[in-house]
PDB file of C-alpha atoms in Angstrom:
ATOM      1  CA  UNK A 838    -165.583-100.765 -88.679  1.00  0.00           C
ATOM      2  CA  UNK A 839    -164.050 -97.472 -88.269  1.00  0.00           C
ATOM      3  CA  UNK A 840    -166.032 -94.281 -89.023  1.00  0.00           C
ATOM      4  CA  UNK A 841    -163.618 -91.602 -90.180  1.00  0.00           C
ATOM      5  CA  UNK A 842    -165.157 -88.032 -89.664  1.00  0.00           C
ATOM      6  CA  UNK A 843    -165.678 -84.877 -91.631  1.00  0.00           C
ATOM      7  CA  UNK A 844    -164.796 -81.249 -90.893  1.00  0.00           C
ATOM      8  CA  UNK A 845    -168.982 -81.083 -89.810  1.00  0.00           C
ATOM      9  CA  UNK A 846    -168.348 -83.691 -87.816  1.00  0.00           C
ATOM     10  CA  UNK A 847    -165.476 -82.546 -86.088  1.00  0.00           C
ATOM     11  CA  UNK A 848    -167.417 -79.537 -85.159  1.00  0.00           C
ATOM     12  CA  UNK A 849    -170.033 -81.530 -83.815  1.00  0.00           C
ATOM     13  CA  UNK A 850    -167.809 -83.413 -81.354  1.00  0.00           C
ATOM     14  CA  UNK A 851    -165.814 -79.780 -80.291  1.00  0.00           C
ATOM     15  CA  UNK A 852    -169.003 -78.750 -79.627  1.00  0.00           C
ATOM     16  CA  UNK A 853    -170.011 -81.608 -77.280  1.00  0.00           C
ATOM     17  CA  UNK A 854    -166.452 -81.493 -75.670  1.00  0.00           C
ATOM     18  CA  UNK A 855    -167.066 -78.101 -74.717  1.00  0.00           C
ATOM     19  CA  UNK A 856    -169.707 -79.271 -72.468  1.00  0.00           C
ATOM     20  CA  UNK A 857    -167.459 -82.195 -71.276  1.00  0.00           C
ATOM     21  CA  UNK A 858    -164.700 -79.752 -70.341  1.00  0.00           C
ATOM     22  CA  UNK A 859    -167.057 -77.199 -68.724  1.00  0.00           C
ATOM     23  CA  UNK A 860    -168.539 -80.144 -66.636  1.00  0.00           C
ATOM     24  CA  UNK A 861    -164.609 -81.137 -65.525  1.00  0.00           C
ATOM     25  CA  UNK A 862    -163.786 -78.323 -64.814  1.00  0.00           C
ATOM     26  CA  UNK A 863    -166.511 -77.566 -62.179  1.00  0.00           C
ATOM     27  CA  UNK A 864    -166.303 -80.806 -60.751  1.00  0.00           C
ATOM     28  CA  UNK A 865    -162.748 -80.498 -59.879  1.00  0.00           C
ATOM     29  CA  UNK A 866    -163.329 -77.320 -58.812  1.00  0.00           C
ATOM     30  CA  UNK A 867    -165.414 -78.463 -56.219  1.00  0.00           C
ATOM     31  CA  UNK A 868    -163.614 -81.141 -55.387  1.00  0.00           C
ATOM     32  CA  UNK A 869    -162.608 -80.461 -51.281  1.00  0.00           C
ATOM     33  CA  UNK A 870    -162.461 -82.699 -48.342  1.00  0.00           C
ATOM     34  CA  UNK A 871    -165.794 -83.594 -47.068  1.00  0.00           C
ATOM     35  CA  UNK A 872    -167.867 -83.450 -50.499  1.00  0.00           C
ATOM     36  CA  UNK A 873    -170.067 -86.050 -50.940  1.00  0.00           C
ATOM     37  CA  UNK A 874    -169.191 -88.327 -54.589  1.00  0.00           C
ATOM     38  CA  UNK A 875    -173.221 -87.976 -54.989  1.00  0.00           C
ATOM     39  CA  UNK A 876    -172.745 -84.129 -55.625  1.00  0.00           C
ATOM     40  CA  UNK A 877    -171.027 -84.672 -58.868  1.00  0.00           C
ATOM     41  CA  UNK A 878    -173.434 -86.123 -60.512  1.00  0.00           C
ATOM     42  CA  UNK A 879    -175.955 -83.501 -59.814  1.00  0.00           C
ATOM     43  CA  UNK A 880    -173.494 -80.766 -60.960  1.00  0.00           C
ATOM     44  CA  UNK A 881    -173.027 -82.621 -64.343  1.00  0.00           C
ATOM     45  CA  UNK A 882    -176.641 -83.569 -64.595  1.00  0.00           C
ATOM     46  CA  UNK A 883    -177.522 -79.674 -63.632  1.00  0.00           C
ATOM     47  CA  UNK A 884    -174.799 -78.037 -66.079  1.00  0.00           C
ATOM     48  CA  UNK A 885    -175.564 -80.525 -69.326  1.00  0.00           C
ATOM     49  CA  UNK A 886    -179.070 -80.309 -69.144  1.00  0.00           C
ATOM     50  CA  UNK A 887    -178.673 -76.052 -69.087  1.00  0.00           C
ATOM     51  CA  UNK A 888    -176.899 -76.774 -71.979  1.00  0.00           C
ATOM     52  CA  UNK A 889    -178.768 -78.608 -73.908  1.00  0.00           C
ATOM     53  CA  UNK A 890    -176.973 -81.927 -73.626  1.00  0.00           C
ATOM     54  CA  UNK A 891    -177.482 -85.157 -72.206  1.00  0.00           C
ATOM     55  CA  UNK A 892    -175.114 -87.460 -70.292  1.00  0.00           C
ATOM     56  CA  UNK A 893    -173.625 -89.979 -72.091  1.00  0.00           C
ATOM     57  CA  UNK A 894    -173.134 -92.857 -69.329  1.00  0.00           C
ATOM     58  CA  UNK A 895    -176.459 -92.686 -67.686  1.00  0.00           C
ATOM     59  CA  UNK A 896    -178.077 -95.797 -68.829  1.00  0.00           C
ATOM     60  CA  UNK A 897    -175.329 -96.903 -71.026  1.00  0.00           C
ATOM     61  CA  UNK A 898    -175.137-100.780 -70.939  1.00  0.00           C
ATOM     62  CA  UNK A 899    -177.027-100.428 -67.835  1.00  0.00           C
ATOM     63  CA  UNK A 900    -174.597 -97.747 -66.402  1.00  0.00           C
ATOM     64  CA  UNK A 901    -176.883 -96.150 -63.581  1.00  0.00           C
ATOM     65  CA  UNK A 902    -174.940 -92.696 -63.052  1.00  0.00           C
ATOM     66  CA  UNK A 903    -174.617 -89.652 -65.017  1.00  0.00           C
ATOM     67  CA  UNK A 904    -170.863 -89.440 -64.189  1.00  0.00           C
ATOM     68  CA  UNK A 905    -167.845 -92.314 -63.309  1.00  0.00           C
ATOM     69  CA  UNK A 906    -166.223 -91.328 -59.814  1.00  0.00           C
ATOM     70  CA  UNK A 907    -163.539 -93.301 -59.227  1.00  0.00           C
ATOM     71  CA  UNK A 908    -161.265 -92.654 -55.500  1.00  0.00           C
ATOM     72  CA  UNK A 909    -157.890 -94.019 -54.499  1.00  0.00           C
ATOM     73  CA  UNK A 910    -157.705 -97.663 -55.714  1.00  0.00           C
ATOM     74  CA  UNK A 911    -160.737 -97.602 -58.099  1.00  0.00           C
ATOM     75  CA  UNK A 912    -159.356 -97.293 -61.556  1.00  0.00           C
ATOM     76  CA  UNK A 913    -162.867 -96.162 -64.053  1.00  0.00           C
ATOM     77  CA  UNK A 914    -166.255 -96.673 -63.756  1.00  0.00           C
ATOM     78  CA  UNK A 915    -167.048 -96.429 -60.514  1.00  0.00           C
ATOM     79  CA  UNK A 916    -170.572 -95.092 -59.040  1.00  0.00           C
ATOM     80  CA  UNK A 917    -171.235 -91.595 -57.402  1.00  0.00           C
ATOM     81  CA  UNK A 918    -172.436 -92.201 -53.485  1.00  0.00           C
ATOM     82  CA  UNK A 919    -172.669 -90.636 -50.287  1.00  0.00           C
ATOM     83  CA  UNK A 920    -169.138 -91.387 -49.342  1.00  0.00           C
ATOM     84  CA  UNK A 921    -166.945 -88.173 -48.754  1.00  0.00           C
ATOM     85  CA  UNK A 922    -163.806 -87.611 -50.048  1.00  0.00           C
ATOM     86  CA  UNK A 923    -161.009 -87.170 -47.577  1.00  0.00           C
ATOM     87  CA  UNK A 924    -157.870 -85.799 -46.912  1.00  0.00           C
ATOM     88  CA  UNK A 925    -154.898 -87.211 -49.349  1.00  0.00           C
ATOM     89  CA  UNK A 926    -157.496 -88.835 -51.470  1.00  0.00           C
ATOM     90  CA  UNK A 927    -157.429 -88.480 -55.240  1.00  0.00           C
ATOM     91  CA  UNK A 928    -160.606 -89.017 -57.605  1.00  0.00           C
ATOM     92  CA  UNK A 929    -160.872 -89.692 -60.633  1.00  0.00           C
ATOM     93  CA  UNK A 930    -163.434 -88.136 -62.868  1.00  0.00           C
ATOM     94  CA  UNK A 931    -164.927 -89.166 -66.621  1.00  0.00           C
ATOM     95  CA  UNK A 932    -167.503 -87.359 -68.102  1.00  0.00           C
ATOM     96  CA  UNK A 933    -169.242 -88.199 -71.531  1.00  0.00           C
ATOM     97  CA  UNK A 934    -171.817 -85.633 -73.259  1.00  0.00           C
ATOM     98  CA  UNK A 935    -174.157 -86.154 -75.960  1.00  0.00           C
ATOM     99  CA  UNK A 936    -174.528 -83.233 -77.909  1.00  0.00           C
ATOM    100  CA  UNK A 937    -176.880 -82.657 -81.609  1.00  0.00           C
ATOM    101  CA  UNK A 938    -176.060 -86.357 -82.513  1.00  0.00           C
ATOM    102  CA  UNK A 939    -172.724 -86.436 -81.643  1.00  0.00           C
ATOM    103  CA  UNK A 940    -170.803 -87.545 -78.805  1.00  0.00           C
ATOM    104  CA  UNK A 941    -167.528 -86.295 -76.471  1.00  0.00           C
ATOM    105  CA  UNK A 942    -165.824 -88.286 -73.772  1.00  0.00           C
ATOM    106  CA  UNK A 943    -162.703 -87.287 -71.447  1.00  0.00           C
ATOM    107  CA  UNK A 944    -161.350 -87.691 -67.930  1.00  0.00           C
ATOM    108  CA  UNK A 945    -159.174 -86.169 -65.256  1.00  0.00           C
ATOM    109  CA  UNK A 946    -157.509 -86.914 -61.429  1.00  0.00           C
ATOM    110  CA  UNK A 947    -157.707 -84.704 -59.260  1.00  0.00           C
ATOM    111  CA  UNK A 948    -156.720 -84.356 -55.558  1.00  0.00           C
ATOM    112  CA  UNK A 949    -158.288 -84.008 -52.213  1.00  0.00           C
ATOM    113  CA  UNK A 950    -156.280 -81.116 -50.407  1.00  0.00           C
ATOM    114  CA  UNK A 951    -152.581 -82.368 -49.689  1.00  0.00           C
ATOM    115  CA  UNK A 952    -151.711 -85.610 -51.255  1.00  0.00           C
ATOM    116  CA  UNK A 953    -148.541 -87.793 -50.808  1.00  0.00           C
ATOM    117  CA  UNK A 954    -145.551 -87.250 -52.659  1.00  0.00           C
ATOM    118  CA  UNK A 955    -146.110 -90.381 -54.681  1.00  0.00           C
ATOM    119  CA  UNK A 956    -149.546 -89.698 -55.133  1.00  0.00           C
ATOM    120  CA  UNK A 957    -148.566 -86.304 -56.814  1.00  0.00           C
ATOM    121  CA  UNK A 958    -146.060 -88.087 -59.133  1.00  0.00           C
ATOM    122  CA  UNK A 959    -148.881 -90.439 -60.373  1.00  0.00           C
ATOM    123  CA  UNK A 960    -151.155 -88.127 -61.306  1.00  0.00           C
ATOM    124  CA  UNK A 961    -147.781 -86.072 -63.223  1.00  0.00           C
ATOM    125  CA  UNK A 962    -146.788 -89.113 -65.476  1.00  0.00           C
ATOM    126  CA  UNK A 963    -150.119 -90.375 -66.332  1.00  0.00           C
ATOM    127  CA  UNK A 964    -151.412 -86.933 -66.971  1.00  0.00           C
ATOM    128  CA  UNK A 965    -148.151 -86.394 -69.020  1.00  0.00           C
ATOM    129  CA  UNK A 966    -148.397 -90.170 -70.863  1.00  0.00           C
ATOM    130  CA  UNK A 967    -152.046 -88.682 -72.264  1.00  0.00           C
ATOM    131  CA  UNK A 968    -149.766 -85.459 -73.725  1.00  0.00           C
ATOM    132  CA  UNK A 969    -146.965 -87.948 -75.152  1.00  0.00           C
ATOM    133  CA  UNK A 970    -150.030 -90.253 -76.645  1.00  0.00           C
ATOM    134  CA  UNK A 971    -151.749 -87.048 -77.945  1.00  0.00           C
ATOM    135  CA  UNK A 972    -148.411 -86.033 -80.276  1.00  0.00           C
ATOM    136  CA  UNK A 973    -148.337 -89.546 -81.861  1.00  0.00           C
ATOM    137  CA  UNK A 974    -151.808 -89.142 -83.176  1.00  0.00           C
ATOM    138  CA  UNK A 975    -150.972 -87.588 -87.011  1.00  0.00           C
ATOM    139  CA  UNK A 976    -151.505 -89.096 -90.478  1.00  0.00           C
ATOM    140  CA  UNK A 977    -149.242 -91.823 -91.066  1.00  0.00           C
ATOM    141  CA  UNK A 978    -148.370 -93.193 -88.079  1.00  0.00           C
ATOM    142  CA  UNK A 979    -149.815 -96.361 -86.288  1.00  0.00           C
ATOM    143  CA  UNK A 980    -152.462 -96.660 -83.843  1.00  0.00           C
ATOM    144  CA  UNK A 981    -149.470 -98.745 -82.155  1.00  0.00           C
ATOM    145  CA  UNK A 982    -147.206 -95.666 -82.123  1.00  0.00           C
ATOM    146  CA  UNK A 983    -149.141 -94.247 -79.243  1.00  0.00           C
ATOM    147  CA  UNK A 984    -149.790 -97.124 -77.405  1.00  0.00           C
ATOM    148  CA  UNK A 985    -146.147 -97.150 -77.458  1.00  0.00           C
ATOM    149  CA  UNK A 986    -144.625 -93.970 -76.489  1.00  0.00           C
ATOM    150  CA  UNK A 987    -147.798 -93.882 -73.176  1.00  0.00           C
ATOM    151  CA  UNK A 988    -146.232 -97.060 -71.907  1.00  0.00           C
ATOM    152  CA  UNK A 989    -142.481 -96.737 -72.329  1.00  0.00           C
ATOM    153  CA  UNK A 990    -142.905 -93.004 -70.391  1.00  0.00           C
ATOM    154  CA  UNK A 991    -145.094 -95.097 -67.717  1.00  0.00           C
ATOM    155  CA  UNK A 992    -142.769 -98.567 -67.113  1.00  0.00           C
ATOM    156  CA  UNK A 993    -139.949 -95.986 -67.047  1.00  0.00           C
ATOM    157  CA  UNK A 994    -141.440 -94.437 -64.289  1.00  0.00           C
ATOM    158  CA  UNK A 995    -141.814 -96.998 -62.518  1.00  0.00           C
ATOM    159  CA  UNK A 996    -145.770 -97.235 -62.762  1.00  0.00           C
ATOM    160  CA  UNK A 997    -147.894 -99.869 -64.695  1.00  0.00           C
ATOM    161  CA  UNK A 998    -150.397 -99.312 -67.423  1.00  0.00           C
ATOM    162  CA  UNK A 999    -153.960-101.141 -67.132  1.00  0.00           C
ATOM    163  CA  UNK A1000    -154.219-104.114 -69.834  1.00  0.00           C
ATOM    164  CA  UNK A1001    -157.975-104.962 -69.517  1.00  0.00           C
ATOM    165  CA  UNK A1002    -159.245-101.405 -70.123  1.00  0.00           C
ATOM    166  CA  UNK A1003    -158.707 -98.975 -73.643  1.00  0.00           C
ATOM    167  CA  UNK A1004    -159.494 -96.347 -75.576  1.00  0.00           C
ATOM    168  CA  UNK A1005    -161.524 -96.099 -77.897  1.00  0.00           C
ATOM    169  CA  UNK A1006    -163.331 -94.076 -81.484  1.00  0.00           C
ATOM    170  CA  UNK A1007    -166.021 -91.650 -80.044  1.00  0.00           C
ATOM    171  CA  UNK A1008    -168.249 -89.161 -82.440  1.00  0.00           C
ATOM    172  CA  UNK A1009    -171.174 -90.748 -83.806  1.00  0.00           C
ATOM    173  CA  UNK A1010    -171.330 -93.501 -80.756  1.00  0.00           C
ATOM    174  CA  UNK A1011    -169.844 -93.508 -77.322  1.00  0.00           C
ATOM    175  CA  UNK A1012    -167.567 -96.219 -77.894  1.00  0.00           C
ATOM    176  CA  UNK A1013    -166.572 -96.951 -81.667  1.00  0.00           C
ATOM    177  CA  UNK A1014    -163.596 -98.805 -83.409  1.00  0.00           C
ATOM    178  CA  UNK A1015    -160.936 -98.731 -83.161  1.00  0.00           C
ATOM    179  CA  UNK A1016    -159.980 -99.646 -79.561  1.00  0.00           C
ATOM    180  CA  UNK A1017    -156.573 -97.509 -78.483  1.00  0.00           C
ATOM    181  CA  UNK A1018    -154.867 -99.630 -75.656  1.00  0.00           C
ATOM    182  CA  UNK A1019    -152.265 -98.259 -73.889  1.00  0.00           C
ATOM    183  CA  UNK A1020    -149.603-100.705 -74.278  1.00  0.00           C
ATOM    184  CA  UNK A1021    -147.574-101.458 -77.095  1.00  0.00           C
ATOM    185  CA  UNK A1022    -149.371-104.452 -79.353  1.00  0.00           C
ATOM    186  CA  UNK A1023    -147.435-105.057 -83.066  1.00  0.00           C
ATOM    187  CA  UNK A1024    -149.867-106.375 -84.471  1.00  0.00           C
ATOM    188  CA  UNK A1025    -151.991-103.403 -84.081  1.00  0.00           C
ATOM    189  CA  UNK A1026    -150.796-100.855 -86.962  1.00  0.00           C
ATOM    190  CA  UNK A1027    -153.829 -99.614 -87.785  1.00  0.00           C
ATOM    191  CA  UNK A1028    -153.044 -96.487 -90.001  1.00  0.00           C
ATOM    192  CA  UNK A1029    -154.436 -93.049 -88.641  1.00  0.00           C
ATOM    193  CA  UNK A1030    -155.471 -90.894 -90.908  1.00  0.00           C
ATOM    194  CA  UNK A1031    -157.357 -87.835 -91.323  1.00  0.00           C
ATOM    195  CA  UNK A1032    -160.873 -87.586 -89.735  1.00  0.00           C
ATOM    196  CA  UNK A1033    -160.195 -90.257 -87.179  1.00  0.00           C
ATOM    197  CA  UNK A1034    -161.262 -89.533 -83.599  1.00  0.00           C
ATOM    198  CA  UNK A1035    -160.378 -91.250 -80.985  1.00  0.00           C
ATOM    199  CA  UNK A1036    -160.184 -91.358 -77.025  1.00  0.00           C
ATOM    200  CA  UNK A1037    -157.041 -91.677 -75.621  1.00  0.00           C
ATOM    201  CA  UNK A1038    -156.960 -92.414 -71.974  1.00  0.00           C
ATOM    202  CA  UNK A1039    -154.221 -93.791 -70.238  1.00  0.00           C
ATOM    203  CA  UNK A1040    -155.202 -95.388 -66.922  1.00  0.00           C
ATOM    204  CA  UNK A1041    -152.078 -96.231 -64.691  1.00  0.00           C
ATOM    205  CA  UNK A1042    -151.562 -98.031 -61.269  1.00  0.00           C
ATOM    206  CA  UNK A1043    -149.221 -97.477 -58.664  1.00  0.00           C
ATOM    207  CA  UNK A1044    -148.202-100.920 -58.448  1.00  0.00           C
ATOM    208  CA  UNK A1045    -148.886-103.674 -60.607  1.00  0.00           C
ATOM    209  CA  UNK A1046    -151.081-103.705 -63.915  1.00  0.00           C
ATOM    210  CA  UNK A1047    -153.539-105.928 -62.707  1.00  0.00           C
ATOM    211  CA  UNK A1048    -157.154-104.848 -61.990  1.00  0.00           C
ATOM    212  CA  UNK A1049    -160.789-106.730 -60.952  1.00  0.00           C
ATOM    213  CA  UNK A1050    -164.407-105.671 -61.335  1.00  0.00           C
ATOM    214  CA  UNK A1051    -166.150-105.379 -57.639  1.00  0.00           C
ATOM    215  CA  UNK A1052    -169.479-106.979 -57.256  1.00  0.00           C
ATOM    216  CA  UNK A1053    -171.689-103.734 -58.479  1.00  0.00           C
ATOM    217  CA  UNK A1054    -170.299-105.382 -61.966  1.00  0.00           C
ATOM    218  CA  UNK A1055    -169.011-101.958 -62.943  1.00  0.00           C
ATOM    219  CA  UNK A1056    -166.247-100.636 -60.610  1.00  0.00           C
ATOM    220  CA  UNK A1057    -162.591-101.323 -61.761  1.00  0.00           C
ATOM    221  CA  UNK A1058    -160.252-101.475 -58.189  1.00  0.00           C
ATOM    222  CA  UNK A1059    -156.138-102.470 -58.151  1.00  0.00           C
ATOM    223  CA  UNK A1060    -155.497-105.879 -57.167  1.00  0.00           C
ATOM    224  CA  UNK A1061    -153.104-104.795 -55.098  1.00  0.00           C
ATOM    225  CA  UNK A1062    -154.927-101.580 -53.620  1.00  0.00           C
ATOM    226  CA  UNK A1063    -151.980 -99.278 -54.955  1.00  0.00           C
ATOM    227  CA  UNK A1064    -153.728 -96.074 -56.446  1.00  0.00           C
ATOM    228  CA  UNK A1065    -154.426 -95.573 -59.569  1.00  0.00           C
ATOM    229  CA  UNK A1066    -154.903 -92.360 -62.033  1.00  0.00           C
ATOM    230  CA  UNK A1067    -156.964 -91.549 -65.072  1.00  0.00           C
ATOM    231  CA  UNK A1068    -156.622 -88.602 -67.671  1.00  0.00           C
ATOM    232  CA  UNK A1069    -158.316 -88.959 -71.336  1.00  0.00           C
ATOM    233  CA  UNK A1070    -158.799 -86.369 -74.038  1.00  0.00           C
ATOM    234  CA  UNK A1071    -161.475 -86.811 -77.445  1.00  0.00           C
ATOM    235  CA  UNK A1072    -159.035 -86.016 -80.172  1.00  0.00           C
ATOM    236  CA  UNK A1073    -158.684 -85.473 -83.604  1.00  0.00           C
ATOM    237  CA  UNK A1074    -156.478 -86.266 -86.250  1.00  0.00           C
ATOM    238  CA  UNK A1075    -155.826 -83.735 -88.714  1.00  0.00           C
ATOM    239  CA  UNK A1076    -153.487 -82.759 -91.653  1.00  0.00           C
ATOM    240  CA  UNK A1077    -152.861 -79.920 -88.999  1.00  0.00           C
ATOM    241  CA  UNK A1078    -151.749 -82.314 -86.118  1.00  0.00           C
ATOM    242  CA  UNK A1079    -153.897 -83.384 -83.462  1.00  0.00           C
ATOM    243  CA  UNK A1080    -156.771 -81.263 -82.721  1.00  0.00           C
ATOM    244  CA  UNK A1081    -158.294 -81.645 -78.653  1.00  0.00           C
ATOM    245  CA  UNK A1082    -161.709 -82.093 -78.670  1.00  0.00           C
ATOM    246  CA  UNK A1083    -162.207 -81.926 -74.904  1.00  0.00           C
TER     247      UNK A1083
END
């Protein structure tokens, strides 16, 4: 079922995203060869807490970390460690608050000093699919419309969208209805209309689409070990447009 939300609502979630971005933003800010994955989820543990938030992953569905750090050819979910980020590596970082009963979610890639060309490029379209996603979500169009318009600006890239993971309706849950994929499905017309809020969060491989859980039963990796990028926004939709929540 899908919860549309108020104007209080709406509020509610800002206010949670603020934390989200404030949490994103330090991470990559840190982000440098030799750092230890491990460190970002005391920075997000240490900055939500002086907040007054909690994080929303920790413990969700059995999800043991505060924060999702996924590097290279890990696509979401996986699990902060002592392994150091190198050279030419990008990470991928998502970051859910809870916030006065209500909930914010978003993601970013980053890179790890110099990164390859093609690398670079990745990061640009996916990061840039989000922004075309974000415009399609007004009153009156079709949850379909930006699936759409994220992967006809992805295949015409030359990249692949993932199939087996999707956004999703965040606010008074972590994950609500409806589920946002990232590919074009007709069938899925859903209507959006005002008070809707949902993640959009196009995750996109350098190679093929196709993607496998390794045996921690959480961490998404390529197939084919091509990279793979990850950018999501909490967003609105408004008689005003859409309204970034994160």
């Amino acid at each position: 079922m899908i919860n549309l939300k108020s104007e209080v609502d709406i509020e509610g979630i800002r206010n949670a995203g603020i934390i989200v971005r404030k949490v994103l933003n330090e991470l990559s800010s840190i982000t440098k060869p030799g750092i230890a994955t491990m460190e970002y989820n005391s920075v997000c543990e240490e900055i939500a807490f002086s907040m007054n938030a909690v994080p929303a992953f920790k413990g969700y569905n059995g999800f043991p970390y505060s924060v999702c750090v996924s590097v290279n050819e890990e696509v979401v979910h996986g699990f902060p460690s002592k392994r150091r980020l190198r050279e030419g590596d990008i990470v991928s970082i998502d970051f859910g608050s809870y916030y006065k009963d209500y909930y914010a979610d978003a993601a970013i890639t980053v890179s790890v000093g110099d990164i390859s060309n093609k690398a670079l490029k990745l990061m640009e379209i996916t990061k840039e699919a989000l922004n075309l996603g974000i415009s399609k979500a007004v009153p009156g169009n079709k949850l379909n419309d930006i699936s759409r318009i994220i992967e006809e600006y992805v295949v015409k890239n030359n990249f692949a969208v993932v199939r087996d993971f999707v956004g999703h309706g965040v606010g008074f849950k972590l994950h609500e209805d409806p589920q946002v994929p990232n590919y074009y499905i007709k069938d899925n017309d859903i209507l959006l209309e005002e008070g809707l809020v949902i993640a959009i969060e196009p995750m996109v491989n350098e190679f093929g689409y196709k993607v496998k859980v390794k045996k921690n039963g959480w961490t998404v990796v390529t197939r084919d070990k091509g990279l793979s990028a990850h950018f999501e926004h909490t967003v609105a939709i408004t008689k005003e447009g859409p309204q970034i929540l994160t």
